[in-house]
XYZ file of C-alpha atoms in Angstrom:
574
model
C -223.848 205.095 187.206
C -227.677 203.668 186.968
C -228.641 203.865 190.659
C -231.436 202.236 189.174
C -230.320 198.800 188.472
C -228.237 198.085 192.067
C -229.872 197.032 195.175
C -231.601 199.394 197.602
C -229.842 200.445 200.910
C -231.457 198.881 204.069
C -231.428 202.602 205.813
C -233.536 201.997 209.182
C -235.033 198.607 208.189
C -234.463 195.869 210.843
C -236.371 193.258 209.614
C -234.561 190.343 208.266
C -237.349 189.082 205.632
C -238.360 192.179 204.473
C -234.555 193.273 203.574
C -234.360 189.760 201.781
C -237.656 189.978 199.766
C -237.760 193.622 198.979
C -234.302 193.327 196.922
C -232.018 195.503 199.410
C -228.281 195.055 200.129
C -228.085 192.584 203.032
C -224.117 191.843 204.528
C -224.290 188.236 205.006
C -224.031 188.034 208.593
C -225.845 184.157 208.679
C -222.963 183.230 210.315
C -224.073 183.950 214.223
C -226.817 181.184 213.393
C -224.412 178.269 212.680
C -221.750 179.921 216.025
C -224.969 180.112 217.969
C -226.066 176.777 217.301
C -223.094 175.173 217.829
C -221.768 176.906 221.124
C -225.082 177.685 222.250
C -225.819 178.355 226.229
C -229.460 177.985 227.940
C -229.392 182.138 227.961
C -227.350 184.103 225.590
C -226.640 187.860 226.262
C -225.216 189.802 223.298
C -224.089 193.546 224.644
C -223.061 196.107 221.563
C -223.572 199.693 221.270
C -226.571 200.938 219.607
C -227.010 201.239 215.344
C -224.372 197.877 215.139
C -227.292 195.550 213.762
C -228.691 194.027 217.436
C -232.312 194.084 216.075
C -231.179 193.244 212.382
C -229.765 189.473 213.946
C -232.549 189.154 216.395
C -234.913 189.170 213.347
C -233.098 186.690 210.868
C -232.506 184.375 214.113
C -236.293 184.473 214.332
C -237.142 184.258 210.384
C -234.678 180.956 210.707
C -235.977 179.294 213.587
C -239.809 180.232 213.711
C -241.729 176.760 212.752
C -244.722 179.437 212.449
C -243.339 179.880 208.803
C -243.576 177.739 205.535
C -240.592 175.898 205.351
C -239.835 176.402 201.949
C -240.549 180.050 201.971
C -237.912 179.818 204.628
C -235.355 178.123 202.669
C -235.702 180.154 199.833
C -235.012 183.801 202.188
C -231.708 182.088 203.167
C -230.775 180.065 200.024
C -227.444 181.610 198.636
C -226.475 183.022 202.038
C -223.611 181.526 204.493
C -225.927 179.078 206.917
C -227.556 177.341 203.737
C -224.104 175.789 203.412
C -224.845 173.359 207.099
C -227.213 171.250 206.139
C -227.683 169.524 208.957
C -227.805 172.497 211.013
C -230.620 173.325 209.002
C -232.468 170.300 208.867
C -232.368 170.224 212.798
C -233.404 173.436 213.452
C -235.155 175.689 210.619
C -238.396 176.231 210.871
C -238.282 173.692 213.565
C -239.192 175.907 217.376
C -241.884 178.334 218.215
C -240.140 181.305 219.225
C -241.132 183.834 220.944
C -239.699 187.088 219.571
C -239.948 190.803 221.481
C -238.538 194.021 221.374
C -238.170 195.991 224.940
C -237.066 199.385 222.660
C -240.628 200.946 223.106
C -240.655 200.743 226.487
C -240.450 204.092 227.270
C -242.969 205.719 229.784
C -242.794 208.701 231.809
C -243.909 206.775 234.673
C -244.108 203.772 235.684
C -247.945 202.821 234.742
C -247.490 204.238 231.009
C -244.025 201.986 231.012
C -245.989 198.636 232.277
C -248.746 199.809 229.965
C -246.101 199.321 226.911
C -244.890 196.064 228.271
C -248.395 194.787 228.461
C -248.621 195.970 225.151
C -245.465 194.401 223.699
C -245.898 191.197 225.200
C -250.201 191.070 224.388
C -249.052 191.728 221.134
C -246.853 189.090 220.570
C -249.013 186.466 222.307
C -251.998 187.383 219.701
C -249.463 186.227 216.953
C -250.452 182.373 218.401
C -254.307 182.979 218.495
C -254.840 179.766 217.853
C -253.531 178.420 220.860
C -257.453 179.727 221.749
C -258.850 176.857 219.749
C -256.376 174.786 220.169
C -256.711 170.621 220.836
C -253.379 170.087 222.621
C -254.606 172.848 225.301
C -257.451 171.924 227.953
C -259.909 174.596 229.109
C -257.770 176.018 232.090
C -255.166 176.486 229.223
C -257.047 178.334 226.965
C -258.466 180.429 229.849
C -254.636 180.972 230.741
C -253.890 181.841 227.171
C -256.893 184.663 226.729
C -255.827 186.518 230.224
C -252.802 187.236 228.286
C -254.588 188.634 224.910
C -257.769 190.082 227.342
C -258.072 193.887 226.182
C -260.966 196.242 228.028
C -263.166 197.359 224.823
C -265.021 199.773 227.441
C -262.136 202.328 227.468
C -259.819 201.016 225.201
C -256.871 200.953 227.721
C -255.452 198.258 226.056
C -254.212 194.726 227.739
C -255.402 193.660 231.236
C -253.241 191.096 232.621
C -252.491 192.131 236.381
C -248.689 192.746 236.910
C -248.753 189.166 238.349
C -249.900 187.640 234.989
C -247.591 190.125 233.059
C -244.472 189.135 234.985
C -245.377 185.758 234.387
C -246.461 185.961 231.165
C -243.846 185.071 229.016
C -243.530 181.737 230.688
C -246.751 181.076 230.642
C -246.661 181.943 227.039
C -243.711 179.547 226.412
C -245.301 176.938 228.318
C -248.571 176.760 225.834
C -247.212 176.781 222.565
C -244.722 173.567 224.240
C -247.594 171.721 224.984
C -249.418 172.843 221.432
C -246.196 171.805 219.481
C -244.735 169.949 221.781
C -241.527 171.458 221.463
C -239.686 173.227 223.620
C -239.053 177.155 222.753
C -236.957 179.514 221.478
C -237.093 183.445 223.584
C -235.616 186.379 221.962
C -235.953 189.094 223.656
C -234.104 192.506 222.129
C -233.115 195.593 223.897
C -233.379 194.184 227.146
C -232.116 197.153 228.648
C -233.444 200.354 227.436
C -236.549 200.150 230.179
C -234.093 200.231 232.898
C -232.556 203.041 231.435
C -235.921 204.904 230.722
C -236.689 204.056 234.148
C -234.235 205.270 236.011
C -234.236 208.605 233.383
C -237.882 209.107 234.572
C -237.341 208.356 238.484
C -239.262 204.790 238.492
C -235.861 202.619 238.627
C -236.817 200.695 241.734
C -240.517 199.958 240.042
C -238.975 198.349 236.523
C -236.244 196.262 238.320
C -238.910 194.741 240.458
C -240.940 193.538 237.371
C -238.273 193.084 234.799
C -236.346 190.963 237.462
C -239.752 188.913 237.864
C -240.357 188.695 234.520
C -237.045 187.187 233.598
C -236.418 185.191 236.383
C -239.864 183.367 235.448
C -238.962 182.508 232.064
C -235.113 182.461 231.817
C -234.632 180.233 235.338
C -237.371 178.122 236.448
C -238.748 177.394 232.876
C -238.867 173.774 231.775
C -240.078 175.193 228.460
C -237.107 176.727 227.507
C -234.702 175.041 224.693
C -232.303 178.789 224.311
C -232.894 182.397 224.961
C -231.401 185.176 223.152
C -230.578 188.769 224.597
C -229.233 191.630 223.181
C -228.616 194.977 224.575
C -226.235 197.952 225.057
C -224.943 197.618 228.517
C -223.904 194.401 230.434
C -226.331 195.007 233.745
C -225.356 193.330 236.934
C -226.611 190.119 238.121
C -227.396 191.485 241.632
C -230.128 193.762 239.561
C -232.038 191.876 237.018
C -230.364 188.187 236.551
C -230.496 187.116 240.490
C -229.517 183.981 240.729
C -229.338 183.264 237.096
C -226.429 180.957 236.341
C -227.222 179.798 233.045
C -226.562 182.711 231.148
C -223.793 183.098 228.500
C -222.482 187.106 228.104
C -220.969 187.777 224.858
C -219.512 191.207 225.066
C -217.582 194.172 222.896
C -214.295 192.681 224.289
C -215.206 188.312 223.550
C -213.761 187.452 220.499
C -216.846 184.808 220.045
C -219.238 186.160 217.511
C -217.003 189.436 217.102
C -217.247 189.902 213.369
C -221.451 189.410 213.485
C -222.139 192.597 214.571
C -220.652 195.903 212.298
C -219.543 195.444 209.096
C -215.779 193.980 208.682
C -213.161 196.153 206.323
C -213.724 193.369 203.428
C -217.499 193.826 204.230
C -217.464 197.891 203.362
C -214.748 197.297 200.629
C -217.355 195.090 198.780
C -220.199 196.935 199.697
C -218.391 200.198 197.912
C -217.263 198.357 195.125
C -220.883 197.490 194.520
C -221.851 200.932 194.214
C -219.057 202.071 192.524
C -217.852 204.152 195.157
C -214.240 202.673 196.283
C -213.386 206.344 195.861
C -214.415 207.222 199.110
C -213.170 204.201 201.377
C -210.513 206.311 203.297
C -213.013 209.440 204.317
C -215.491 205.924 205.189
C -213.004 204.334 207.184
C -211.435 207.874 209.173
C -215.055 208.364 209.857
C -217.037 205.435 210.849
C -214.438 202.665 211.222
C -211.649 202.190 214.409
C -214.432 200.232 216.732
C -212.746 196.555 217.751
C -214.934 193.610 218.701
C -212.716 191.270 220.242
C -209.824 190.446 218.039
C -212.064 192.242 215.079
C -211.811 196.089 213.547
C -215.262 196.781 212.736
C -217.183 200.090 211.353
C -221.021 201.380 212.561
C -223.065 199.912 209.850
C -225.824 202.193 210.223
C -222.847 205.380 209.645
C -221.188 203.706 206.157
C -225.415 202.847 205.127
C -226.478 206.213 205.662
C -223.159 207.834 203.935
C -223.505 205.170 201.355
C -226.831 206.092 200.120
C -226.078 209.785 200.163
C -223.011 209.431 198.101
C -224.519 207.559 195.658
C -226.531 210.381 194.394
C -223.698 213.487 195.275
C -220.678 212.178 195.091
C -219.314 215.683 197.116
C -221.652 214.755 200.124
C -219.296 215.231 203.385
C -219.575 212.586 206.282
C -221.840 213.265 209.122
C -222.300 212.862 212.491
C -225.367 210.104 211.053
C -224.886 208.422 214.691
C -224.770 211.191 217.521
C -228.364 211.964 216.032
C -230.065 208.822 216.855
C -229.076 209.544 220.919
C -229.099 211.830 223.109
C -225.223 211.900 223.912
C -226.177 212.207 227.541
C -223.236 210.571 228.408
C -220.634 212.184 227.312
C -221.802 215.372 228.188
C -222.312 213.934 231.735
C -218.463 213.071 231.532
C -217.446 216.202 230.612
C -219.647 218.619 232.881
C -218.247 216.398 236.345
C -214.792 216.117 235.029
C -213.601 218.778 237.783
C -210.000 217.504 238.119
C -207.410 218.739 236.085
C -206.441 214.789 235.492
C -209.822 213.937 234.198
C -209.760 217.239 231.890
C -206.296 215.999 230.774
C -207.392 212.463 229.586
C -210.217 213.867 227.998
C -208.192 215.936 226.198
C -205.607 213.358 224.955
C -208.360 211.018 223.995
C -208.949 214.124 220.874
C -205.791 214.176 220.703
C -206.252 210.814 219.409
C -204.244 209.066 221.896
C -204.587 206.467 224.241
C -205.894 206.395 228.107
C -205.268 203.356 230.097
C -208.743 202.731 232.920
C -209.453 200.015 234.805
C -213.229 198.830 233.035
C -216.148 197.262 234.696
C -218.288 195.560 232.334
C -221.288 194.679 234.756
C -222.974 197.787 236.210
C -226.401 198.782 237.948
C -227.943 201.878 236.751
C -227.154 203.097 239.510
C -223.621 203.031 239.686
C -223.479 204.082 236.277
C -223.007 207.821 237.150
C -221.935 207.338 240.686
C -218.630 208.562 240.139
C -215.889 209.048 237.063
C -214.391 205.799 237.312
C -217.354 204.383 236.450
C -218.161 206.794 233.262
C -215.541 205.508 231.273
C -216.781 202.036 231.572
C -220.120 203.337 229.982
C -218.485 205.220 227.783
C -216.305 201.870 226.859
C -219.729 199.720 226.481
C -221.364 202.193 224.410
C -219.666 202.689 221.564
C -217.880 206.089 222.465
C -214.646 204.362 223.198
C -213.101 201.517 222.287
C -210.135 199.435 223.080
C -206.689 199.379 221.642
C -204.755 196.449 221.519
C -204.680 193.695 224.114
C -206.068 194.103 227.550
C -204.203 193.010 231.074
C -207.451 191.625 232.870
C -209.553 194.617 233.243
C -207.326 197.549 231.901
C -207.498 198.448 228.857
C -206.269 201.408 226.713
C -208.966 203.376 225.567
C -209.440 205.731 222.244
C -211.695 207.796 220.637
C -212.693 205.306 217.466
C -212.965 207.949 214.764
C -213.836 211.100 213.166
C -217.111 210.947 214.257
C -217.475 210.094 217.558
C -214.636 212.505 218.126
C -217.316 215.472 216.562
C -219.249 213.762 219.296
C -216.744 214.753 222.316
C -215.882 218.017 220.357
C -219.308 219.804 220.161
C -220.474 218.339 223.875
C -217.067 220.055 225.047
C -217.755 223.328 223.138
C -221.356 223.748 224.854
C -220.315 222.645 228.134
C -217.657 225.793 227.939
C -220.455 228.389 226.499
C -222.768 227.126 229.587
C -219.980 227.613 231.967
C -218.535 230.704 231.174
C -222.076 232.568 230.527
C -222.935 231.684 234.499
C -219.943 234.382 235.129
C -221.779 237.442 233.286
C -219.497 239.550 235.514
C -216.428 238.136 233.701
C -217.831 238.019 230.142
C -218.340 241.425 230.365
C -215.371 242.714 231.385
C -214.129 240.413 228.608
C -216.162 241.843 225.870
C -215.185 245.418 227.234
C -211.565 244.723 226.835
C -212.461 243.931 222.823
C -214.675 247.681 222.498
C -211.963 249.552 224.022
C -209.260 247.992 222.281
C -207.494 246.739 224.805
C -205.253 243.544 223.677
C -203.635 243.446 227.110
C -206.920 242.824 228.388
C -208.185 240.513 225.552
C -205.462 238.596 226.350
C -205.421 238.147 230.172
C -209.131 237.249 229.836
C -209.035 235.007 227.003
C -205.714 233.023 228.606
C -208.169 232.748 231.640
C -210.804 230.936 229.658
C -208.749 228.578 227.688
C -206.989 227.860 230.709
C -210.344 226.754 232.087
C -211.639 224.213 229.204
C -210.566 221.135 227.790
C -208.527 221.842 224.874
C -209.777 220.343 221.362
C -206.198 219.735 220.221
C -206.818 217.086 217.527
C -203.026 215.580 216.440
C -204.575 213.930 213.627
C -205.973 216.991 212.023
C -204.274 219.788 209.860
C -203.630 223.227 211.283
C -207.086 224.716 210.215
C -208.907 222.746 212.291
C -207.034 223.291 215.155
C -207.666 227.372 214.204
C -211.374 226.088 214.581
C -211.595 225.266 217.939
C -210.244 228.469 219.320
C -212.483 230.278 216.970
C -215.219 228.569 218.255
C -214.485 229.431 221.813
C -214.477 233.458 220.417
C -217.843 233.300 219.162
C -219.014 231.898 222.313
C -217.998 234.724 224.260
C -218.721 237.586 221.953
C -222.207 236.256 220.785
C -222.844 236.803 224.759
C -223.831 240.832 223.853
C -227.116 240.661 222.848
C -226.810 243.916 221.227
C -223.484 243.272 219.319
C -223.943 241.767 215.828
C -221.692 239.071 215.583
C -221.058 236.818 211.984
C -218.714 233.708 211.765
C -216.480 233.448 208.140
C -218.347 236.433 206.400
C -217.613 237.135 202.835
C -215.937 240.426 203.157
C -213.742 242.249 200.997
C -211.101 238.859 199.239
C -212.143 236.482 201.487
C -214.220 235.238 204.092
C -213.075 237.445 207.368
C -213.063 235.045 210.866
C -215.123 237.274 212.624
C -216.618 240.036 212.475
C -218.736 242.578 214.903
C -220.926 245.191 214.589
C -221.618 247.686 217.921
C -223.844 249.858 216.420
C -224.559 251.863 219.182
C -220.744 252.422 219.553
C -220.724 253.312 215.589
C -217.967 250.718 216.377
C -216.577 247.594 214.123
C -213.894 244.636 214.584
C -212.551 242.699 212.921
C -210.804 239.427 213.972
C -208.529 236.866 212.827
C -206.975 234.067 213.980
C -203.967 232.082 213.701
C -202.972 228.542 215.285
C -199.030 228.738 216.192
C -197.321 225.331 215.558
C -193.956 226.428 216.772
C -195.697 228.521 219.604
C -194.675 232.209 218.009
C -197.530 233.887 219.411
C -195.771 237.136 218.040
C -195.364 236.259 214.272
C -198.966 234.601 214.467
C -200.443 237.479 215.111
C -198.503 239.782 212.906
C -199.623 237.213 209.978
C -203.186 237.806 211.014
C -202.917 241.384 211.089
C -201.626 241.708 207.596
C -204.324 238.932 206.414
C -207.287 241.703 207.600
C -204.991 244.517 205.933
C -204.427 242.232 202.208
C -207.767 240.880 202.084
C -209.419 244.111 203.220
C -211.744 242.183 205.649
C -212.960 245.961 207.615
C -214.638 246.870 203.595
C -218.293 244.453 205.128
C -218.108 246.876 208.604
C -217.455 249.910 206.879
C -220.333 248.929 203.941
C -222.699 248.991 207.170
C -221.583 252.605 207.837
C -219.686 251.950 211.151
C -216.431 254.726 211.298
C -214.851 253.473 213.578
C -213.038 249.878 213.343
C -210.745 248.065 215.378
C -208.517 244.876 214.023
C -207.438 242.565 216.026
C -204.913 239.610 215.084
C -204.661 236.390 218.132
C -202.396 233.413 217.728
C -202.882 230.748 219.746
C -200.970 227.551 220.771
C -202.149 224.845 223.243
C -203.606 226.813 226.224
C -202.089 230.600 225.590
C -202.834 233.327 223.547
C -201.365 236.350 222.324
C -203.161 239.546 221.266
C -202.422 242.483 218.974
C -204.724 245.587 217.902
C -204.505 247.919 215.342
């Protein structure tokens, strides 16, 4: 195929207008504007996990709307698409309100003054976009004065913006209330990531501080603002009333579980189907959908756009690519591995471990949260967890319950690799134990391998995936091995070395000991620990696995074979 000829991939670009002018594939998604504008609410909070196309909407709701752009540059970035089709809708309303369009995403300080530094910055930013309000003959002096406290910088020591943290949690009003009397039209507010500085805040220990002016800030221009035609939210988590929105009871929340607006946000099955048909690559649509689809949006079954872009553009050019993990990397997974690390009952370890099992746990969710409550106890993790994209709902809910999966391959990666490090940090705070462990394997001891190594996997939440094949089953107990050998800093220790026929599962070198072994392991389906091991005895013996230790001049070499099944172990040594 002539990658040449198609459309570019839209990997990491978020602005509407440039997507539509620089020839890149855009998923009509036009849609929202005509549901919006139909069914609109004075405030309108839109609450999806991260990488689902938030900022994406936020900017073609502003490239729609803005009357700062030339209307028939307008028309022509949304001629052919979905909204062109309501032509009344938009006569009434493109190009028709000054909006007022931010981003909260960069606010992001390690303490409070570099945080309200940003915001100053954000919002002085976005008021120099209307510099003319300065000259302008619908504002009196006061006005204008009003208008350059907000765009006042201090040129002495370039520290940026000025405006007092009165003017900057009143800013946005004021802001609104100018450009009404300039155009004399009431205004459109979007404001994007709304939350992420009351997550960096309380991260950084200066919760308390952003609530105060974020809380300000929006109760000045989302409450008591006769300026105000519609604002527009979006964000990750739903945060409670009692902390930011006090007394706001205009506001509209369209969330993960509404089935209003549902299919805007991800791309739909018939959405990726085209997409790959476009590129020619219908060949991978079931490794796309076991890895990146399985989310639901209300009544809607959608997949992580920015997962099936990023895959996309990859295969396009290697057509053997294997899916990634394309999401985990733009986050810090903080919490999941929160859930797992204070999951100290043996229930909580058991749900965790069904959920990778790919099935279903049924929790009571609360959808509106402070920050603080967010980690104040378990029940209240797997409503984040819900929210955020690492689980998601199947079928219908009964009020607030809900039965809760993994979505896919991916996210499941996710939970596997935070559960494998959160065992290798727990067990190497035991040195005593590892030891003795690692003793057991130099002296040849199965009977001690064994009790040890039943300990441990009675200890951590099993990665028993029933939607994989037997291999990768064998993976996560081989992963738990290497763990706990590579804890001898003075043992050489290789994963799948080529050695001898094959590739060997591990292998160690004690050279001190002028000592080798070999290991191999087996997952038991029908829990015959015996035969397992006998099978990976003979494996070492038939692919002659001990010819790598024995290259390195090591004499003596021990084999061992270890089946495993659910949370036991057996151990031979020859």
């Amino acid at each position: 195929m002539n990658t040449a000829i198609k459309k570019k991939l839209p990997i990491g670009i978020e602005n509407f207008e440039k997507i539509r002018t620089e020839d890149f594939y855009y998923i009509d998604k036009t849609g929202l504007i005509k549901d919006l504008l139909y069914n609109w609410g004075e405030v309108n909070l839109f609450t999806r996990p991260r990488r689902f196309g938030k900022s994406l909407n936020m900017s073609m709701l502003k490239s729609f709307l803005d009357i700062e752009g030339d209307i028939t540059y307008t028309e022509k970035l949304f001629n052919g698409l979905e909204i062109s089709k309501e032509t009344s809708l938009c006569k009434e309303y493109m190009g028709a309100f000054p909006v007022i369009s931010i981003s909260l995403k960069g606010v992001n300080g390690i303490d409070f003054a570099a945080a309200r530094d940003m915001m100053r910055s954000i919002i002085g930013n976005e008021a120099l976009r209307f510099y003319f309000l300065s000259e302008s003959n619908n504002l009196n002096e006061k006005e204008k004065m009003q208008y350059n406290q907000l765009t006042a910088v201090d040129e002495s020591n370039r520290q940026g913006f000025t405006m007092s943290d009165t003017l900057l949690m009143g800013s946005l009003k004021t802001l609104s209330m100018l450009l009404q009397k300039h155009y004399g039209k009431k205004v459109i507010i979007l404001i994007d990531e709304y939350d992420v500085p009351l997550a960096k805040a309380f991260d950084n220990g200066y919760y308390e501080e952003m609530i105060m002016l974020i809380r300000n800030l929006f109760e000045q221009v989302l409450k008591t603002n006769d300026s105000l035609q519609f604002a527009v939210l979006t964000g990750c988590l739903r945060v409670s009333k009692e902390s930011i929105f006090t007394g706001l009871n205009n506001m509209k929340v369209l969330s993960i579980t509404d089935v209003r607006f549902d299919e805007y946000f991800g791309f739909t099955d018939k959405e990726v189907r085209e997409l790959l048909e476009y590129y020619g690559l219908t060949a991978s649509y079931e490794t796309i959908k076991d890895w990146y689809d399985g989310y639901r949006f209300g009544d809607v079954h959608v997949y992580c756009p920015w997962d099936v872009i990023c895959y996309c553009d990859e295969l396009r050019f290697d057509p053997k690519v294997q899916p990634k993990d394309y999401w985990s990397n733009t986050s810090s997974n903080q919490s999941v591995r929160y859930f797992i690390e204070n999951a100290e009952s043996n229930t909580t370890k058991r749900e965790i471990e069904r959920l990778v099992e790919g099935k279903a746990v049924r929790k009571e969710i609360r959808q509106e949260l402070t920050y603080r409550e967010l980690y104040s106890d378990t029940d209240n993790i797997w409503s984040v967890l819900f929210t955020t994209g690492y689980l998601t709902q199947q079928g219908k809910s009964d009020d607030d319950i809900f039965n809760l999966v993994i979505p896919n391959q991916e996210v499941r990666k996710i939970f596997t690799r935070q559960i494998m490090e959160w065992f290798q940090d727990m067990t190497k705070r035991d040195g005593d134990t590892l030891n003795m462990f690692c003793d057991a394997f130099e002296n040849g001891d199965a009977a001690g391998v064994e009790m040890y190594f039943n300990a441990y996997l009675r200890k951590t939440i099993s990665i028993r995936d029933t939607f994989v094949g037997k291999y990768r089953k064998e993976n996560f107990y081989h992963g738990i091995l290497l763990g706990l050998l590579g804890f001898k800093d003075s043992w050489g220790v290789w994963s799948n070395r080529e050695s001898g026929d094959g590739y060997s599962d591990i292998l160690v070198e004690i050279e001190e000991k002028d000592l080798g072994i070999v290991v191999e392991l087996k997952y038991s389906e029908d829990s015959n620990l015996e035969a397992g091991c006998r099978q990976a005895l003979r494996q070492i013996e038939e692919k002659n696995y001990t010819e790598e230790l024995k290259a390195l001049g090591l004499n003596h070499i021990l084999k061992f074979g270890i089946a495993c099944c659910k949370k036991r172990c057996k151990v031979m040594v020859e």
